[in-house]
Short mmCIF file of C-alpha atoms in Angstrom, two decimals:
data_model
loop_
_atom_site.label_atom_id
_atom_site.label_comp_id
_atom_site.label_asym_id
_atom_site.label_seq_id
_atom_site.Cartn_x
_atom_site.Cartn_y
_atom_site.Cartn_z
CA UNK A 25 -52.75 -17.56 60.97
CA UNK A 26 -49.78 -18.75 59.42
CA UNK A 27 -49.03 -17.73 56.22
CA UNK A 28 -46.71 -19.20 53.52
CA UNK A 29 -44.50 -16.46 53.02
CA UNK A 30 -43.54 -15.87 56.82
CA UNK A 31 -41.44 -18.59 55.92
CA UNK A 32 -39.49 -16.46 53.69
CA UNK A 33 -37.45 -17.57 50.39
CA UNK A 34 -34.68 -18.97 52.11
CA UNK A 35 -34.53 -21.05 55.26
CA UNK A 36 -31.56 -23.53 56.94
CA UNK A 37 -32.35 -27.11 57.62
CA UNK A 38 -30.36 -28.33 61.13
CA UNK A 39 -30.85 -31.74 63.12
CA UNK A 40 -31.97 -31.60 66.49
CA UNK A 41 -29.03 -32.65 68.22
CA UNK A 42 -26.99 -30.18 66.24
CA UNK A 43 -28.79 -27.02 67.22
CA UNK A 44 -28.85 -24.74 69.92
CA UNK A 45 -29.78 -21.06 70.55
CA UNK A 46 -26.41 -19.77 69.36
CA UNK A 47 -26.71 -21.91 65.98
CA UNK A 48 -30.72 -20.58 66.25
CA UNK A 49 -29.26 -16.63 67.07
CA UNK A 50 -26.80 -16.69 64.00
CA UNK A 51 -29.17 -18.22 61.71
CA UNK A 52 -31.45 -15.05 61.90
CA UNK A 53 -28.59 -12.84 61.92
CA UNK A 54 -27.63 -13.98 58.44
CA UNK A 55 -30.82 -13.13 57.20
CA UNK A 56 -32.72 -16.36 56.85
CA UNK A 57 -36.59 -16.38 58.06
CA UNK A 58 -37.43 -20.02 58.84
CA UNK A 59 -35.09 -22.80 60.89
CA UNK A 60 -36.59 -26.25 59.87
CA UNK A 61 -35.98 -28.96 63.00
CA UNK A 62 -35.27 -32.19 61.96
CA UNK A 63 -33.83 -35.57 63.27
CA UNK A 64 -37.72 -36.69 64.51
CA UNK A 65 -37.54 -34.31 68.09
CA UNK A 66 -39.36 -35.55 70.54
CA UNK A 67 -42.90 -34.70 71.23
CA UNK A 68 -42.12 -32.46 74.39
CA UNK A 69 -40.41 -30.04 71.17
CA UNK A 70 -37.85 -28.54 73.93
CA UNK A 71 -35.52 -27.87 71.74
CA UNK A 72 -37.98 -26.21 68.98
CA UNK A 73 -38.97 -23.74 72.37
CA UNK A 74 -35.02 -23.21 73.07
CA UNK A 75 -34.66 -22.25 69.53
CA UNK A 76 -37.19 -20.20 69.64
CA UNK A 77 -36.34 -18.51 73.52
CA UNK A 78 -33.13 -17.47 71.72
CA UNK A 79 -34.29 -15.75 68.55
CA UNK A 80 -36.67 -12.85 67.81
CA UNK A 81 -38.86 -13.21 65.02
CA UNK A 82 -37.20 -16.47 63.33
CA UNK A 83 -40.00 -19.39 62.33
CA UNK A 84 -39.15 -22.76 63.59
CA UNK A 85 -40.63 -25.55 61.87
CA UNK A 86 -40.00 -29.43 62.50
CA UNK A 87 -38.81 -31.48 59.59
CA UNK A 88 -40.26 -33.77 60.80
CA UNK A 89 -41.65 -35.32 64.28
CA UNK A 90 -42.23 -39.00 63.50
CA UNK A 91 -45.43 -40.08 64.11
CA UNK A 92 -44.90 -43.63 65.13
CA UNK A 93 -41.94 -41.91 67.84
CA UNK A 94 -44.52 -38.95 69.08
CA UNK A 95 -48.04 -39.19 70.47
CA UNK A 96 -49.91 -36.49 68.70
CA UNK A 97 -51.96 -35.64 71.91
CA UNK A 98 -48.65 -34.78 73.56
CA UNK A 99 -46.99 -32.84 70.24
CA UNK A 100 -50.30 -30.97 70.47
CA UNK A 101 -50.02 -30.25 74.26
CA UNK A 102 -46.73 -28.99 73.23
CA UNK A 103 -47.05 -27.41 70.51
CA UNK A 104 -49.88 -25.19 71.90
CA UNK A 105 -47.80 -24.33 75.06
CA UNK A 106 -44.88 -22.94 72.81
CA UNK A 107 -47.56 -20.61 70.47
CA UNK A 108 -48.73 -18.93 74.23
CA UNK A 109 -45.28 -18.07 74.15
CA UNK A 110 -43.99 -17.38 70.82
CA UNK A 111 -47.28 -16.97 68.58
CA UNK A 112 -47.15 -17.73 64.74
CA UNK A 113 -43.65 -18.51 64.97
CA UNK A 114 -43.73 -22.39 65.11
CA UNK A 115 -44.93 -24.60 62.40
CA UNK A 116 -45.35 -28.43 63.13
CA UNK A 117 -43.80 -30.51 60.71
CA UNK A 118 -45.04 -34.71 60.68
CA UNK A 119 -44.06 -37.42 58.83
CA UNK A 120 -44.08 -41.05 58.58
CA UNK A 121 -40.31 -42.04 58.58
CA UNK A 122 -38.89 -44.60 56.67
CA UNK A 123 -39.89 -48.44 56.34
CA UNK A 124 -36.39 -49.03 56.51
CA UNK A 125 -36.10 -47.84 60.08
CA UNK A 126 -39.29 -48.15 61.11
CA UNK A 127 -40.45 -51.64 61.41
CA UNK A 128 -44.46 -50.65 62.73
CA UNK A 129 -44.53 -48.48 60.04
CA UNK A 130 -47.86 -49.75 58.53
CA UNK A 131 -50.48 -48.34 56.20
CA UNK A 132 -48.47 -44.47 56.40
CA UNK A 133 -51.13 -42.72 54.73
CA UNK A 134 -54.08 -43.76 57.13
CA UNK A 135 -51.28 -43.13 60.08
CA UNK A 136 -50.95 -39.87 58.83
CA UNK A 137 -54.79 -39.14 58.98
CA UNK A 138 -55.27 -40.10 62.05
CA UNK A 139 -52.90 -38.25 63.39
CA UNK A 140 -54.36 -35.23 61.39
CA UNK A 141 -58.08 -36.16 63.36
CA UNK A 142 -56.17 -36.05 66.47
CA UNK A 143 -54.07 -32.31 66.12
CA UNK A 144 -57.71 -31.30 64.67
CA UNK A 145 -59.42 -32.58 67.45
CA UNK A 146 -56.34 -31.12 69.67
CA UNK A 147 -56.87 -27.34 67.72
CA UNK A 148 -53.53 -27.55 65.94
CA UNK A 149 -55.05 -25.83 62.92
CA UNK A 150 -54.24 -26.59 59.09
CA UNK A 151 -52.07 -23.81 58.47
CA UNK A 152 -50.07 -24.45 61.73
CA UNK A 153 -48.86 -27.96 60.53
CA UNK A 154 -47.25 -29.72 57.42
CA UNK A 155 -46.10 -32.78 55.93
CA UNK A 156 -42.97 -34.95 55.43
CA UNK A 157 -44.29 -35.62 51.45
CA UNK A 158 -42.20 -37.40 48.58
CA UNK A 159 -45.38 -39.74 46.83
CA UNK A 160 -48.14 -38.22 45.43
CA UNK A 161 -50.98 -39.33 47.94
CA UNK A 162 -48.99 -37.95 50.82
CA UNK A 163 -48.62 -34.81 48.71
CA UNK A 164 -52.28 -34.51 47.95
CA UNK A 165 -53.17 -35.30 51.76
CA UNK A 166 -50.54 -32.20 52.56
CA UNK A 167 -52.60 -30.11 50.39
CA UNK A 168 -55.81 -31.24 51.46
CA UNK A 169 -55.34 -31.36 55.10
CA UNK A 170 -52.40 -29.04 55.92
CA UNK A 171 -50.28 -25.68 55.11
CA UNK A 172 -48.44 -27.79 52.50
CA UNK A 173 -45.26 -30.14 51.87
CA UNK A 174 -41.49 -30.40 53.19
CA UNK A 175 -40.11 -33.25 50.57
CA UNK A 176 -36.38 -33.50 51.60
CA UNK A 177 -33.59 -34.99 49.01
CA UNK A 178 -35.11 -34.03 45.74
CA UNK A 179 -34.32 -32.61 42.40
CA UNK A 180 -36.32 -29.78 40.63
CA UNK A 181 -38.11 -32.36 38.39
CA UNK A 182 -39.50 -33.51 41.96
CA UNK A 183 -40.55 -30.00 42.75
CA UNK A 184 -41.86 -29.26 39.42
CA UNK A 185 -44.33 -32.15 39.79
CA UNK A 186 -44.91 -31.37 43.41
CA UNK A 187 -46.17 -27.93 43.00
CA UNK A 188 -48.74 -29.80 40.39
CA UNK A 189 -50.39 -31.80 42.96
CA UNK A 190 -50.26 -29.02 45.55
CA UNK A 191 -51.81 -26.55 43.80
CA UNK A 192 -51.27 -23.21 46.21
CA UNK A 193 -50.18 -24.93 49.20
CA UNK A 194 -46.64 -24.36 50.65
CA UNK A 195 -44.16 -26.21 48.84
CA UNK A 196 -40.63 -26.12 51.12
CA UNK A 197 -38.04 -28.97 49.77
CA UNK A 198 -34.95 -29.56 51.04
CA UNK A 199 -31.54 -28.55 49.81
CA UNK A 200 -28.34 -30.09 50.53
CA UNK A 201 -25.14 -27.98 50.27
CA UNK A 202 -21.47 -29.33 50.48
CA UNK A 203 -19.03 -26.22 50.28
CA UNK A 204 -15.21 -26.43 50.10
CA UNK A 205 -11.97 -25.09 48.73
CA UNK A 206 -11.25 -28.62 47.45
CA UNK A 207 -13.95 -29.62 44.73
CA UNK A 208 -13.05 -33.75 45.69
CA UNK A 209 -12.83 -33.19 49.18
CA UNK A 210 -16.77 -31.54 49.02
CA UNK A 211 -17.89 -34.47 46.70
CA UNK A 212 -16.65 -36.99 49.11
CA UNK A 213 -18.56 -35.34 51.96
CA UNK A 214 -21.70 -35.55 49.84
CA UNK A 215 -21.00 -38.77 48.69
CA UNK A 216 -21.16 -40.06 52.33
CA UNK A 217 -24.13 -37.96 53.52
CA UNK A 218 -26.11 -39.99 50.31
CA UNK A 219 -24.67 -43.09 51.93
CA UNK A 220 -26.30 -43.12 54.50
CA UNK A 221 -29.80 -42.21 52.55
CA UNK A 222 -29.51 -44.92 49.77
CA UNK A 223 -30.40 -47.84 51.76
CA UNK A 224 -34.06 -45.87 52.39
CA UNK A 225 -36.33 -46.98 49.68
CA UNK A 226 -38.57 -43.79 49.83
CA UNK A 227 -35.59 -41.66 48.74
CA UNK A 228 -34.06 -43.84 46.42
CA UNK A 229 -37.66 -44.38 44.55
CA UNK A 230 -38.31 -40.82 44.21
CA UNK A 231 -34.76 -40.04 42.87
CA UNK A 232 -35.73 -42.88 40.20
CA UNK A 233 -38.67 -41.79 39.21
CA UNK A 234 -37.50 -38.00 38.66
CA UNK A 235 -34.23 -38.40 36.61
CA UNK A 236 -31.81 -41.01 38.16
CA UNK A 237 -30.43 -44.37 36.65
CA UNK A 238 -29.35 -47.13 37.89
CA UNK A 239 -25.65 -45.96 36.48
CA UNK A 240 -26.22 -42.72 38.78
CA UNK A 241 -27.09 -44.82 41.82
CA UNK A 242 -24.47 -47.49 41.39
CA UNK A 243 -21.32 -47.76 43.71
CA UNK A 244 -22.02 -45.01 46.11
CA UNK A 245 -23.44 -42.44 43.30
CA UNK A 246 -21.41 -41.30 40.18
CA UNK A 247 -19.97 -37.89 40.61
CA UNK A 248 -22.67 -36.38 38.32
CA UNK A 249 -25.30 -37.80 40.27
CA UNK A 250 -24.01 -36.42 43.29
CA UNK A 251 -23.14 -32.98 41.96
CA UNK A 252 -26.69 -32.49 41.10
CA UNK A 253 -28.48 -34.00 44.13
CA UNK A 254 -25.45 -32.08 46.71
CA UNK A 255 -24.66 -28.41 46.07
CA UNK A 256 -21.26 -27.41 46.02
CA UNK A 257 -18.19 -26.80 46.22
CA UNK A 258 -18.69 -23.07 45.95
CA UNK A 259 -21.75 -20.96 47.08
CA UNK A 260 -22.28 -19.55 43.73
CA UNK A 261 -23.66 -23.31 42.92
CA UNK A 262 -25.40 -23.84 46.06
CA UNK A 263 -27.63 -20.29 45.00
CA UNK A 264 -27.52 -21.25 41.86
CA UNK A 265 -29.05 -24.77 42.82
CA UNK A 266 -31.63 -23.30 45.33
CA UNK A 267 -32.79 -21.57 42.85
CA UNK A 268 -33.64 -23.60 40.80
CA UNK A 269 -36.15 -25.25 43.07
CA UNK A 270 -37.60 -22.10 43.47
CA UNK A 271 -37.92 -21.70 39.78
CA UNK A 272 -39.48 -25.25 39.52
CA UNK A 273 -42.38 -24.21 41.77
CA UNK A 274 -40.83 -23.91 45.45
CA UNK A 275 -41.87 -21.14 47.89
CA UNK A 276 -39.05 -21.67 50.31
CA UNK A 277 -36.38 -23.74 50.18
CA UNK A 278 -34.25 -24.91 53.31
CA UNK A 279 -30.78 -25.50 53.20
CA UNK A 280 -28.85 -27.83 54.88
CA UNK A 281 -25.01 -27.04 54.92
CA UNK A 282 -22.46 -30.44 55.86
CA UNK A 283 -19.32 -29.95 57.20
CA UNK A 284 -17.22 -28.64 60.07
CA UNK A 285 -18.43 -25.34 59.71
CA UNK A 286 -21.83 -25.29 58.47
CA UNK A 287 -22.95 -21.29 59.84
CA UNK A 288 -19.10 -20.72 57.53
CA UNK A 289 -21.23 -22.61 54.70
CA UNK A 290 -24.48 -20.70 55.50
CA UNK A 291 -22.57 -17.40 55.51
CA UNK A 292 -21.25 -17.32 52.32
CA UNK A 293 -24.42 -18.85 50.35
CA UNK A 294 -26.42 -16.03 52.40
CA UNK A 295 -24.11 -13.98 50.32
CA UNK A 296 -24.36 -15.46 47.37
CA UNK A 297 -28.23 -15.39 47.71
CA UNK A 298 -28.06 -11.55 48.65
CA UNK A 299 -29.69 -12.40 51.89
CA UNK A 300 -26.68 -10.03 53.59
CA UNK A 301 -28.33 -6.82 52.26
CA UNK A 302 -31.99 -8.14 53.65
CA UNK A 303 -30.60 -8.46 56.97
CA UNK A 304 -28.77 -5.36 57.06
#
């Protein structure tokens, strides 16, 4: 059985096509319990059973495989051929995408429960699987139904009211960290990460509702808009940001570091966090 704090306090956030067993290996070096899978991998999860062929007691989760891209029957083939392997380490991670890139994506809260009957009917159990979860329904089906939620480019106001709905179910939100000697040079970085998630009315609803204005939003994102969505430039604000999810009601929170040298980035908030002495 899964439980929420094998996750551990701290975990790193890495697209599928940017990880490998050496990003996997280093990862758990530094200390943090739980490498979150994202970028929708595909059902086969290969690369969630490289990641997890290279480490030793690391979690993998996915964050997330997208329902309409993965036939649950063959996520739960695979998912159950990786825990004969690797037991309790993997957590499976679904979501429903975004509308925006997504055009069958229809009526996401009945998708999501059938998929749910089909991983039950499959023997994925509840605390072996998750949810992508920004809106309050999909939050209350994550609590209902699974281990808990993974929202993903949210404040603490988000978290606070997430960890309402939830009740004791995992809460695991995304972080996003942009570290650099040059304080304009990170913001710019962050800038165009949000970019490329402000066209995606999910994200852009959620931010709304929990603290941002249309001033915030406008023009690519106003600097203090960005500064408090994007972590940075220095790892004593990343910590200082991921922990305030944690004091808003998260039990993990997973950090994704931009950049040309995100383990570099991951290093240094690892030290910042104290997670060097843990791993020691």
């Amino acid at each position: 059985m899964t439980q929420k704090s094998d996750l551990g306090a701290w975990g790193v956030w890495r697209s599928a096509g940017q990880a490998d067993g050496g990003f996997a290996r280093r990862v758990e070096e530094l200390g943090y319990r739980t490498l979150w899978v994202g970028g929708s991998p595909a059902a086969d999860l290969v690369i969630v059973e490289e990641l997890l062929d290279a480490t030793t007691d690391l979690v993998v989760a996915t964050g997330i495989v997208n329902i309409w891209q993965a036939d649950a029957a063959s996520v739960a083939q695979a998912f159950h051929r990786i825990e004969d392997s690797h037991p309790g380490r993997l957590v499976l991670g679904i979501g429903s995408g975004h509308r925006e890139a997504t055009p069958e994506r229809v009526k996401p809260l009945t998708a999501l429960r059938s998929y749910l009957d089909v991983l039950d009917a499959e023997g994925v159990r509840q605390d072996q699987r998750l949810l992508a979860a920004l809106g309050d329904r999909t939050l209350a089906l994550a609590a209902e139904r699974t281990l808990g939620a993974h929202p993903y480019l949210t404040l603490p106001p988000h978290t606070a009211h997430a960890r309402a709905i939830l009740g004791d179910a995992l809460l695991a939100p995304e972080v996003t960290v942009a570290l650099g000697s040059d304080g304009d040079g990170a913001r710019d970085a962050a800038r165009a990460f949000w970019r490329r998630y402000s066209r995606l009315s999910n994200y852009v609803g959620a931010l709304e509702r929990f603290g941002a204005t249309g001033e915030d939003l406008a023009d690519g994102g106003s600097d203090e808009f960005i500064d408090r969505l994007i972590a940075g430039p220095d790892a004593e604000r990343a910590a200082a940001a991921i922990h305030s999810h944690l004091d808003a009601g998260a039990d993990h929170v997973a950090v994704q570091a931009l950049g040309d040298d995100p383990l570099g980035s991951l290093e240094r908030i690892a030290s910042a966090l104290g997670l060097d002495q843990l791993a020691r």
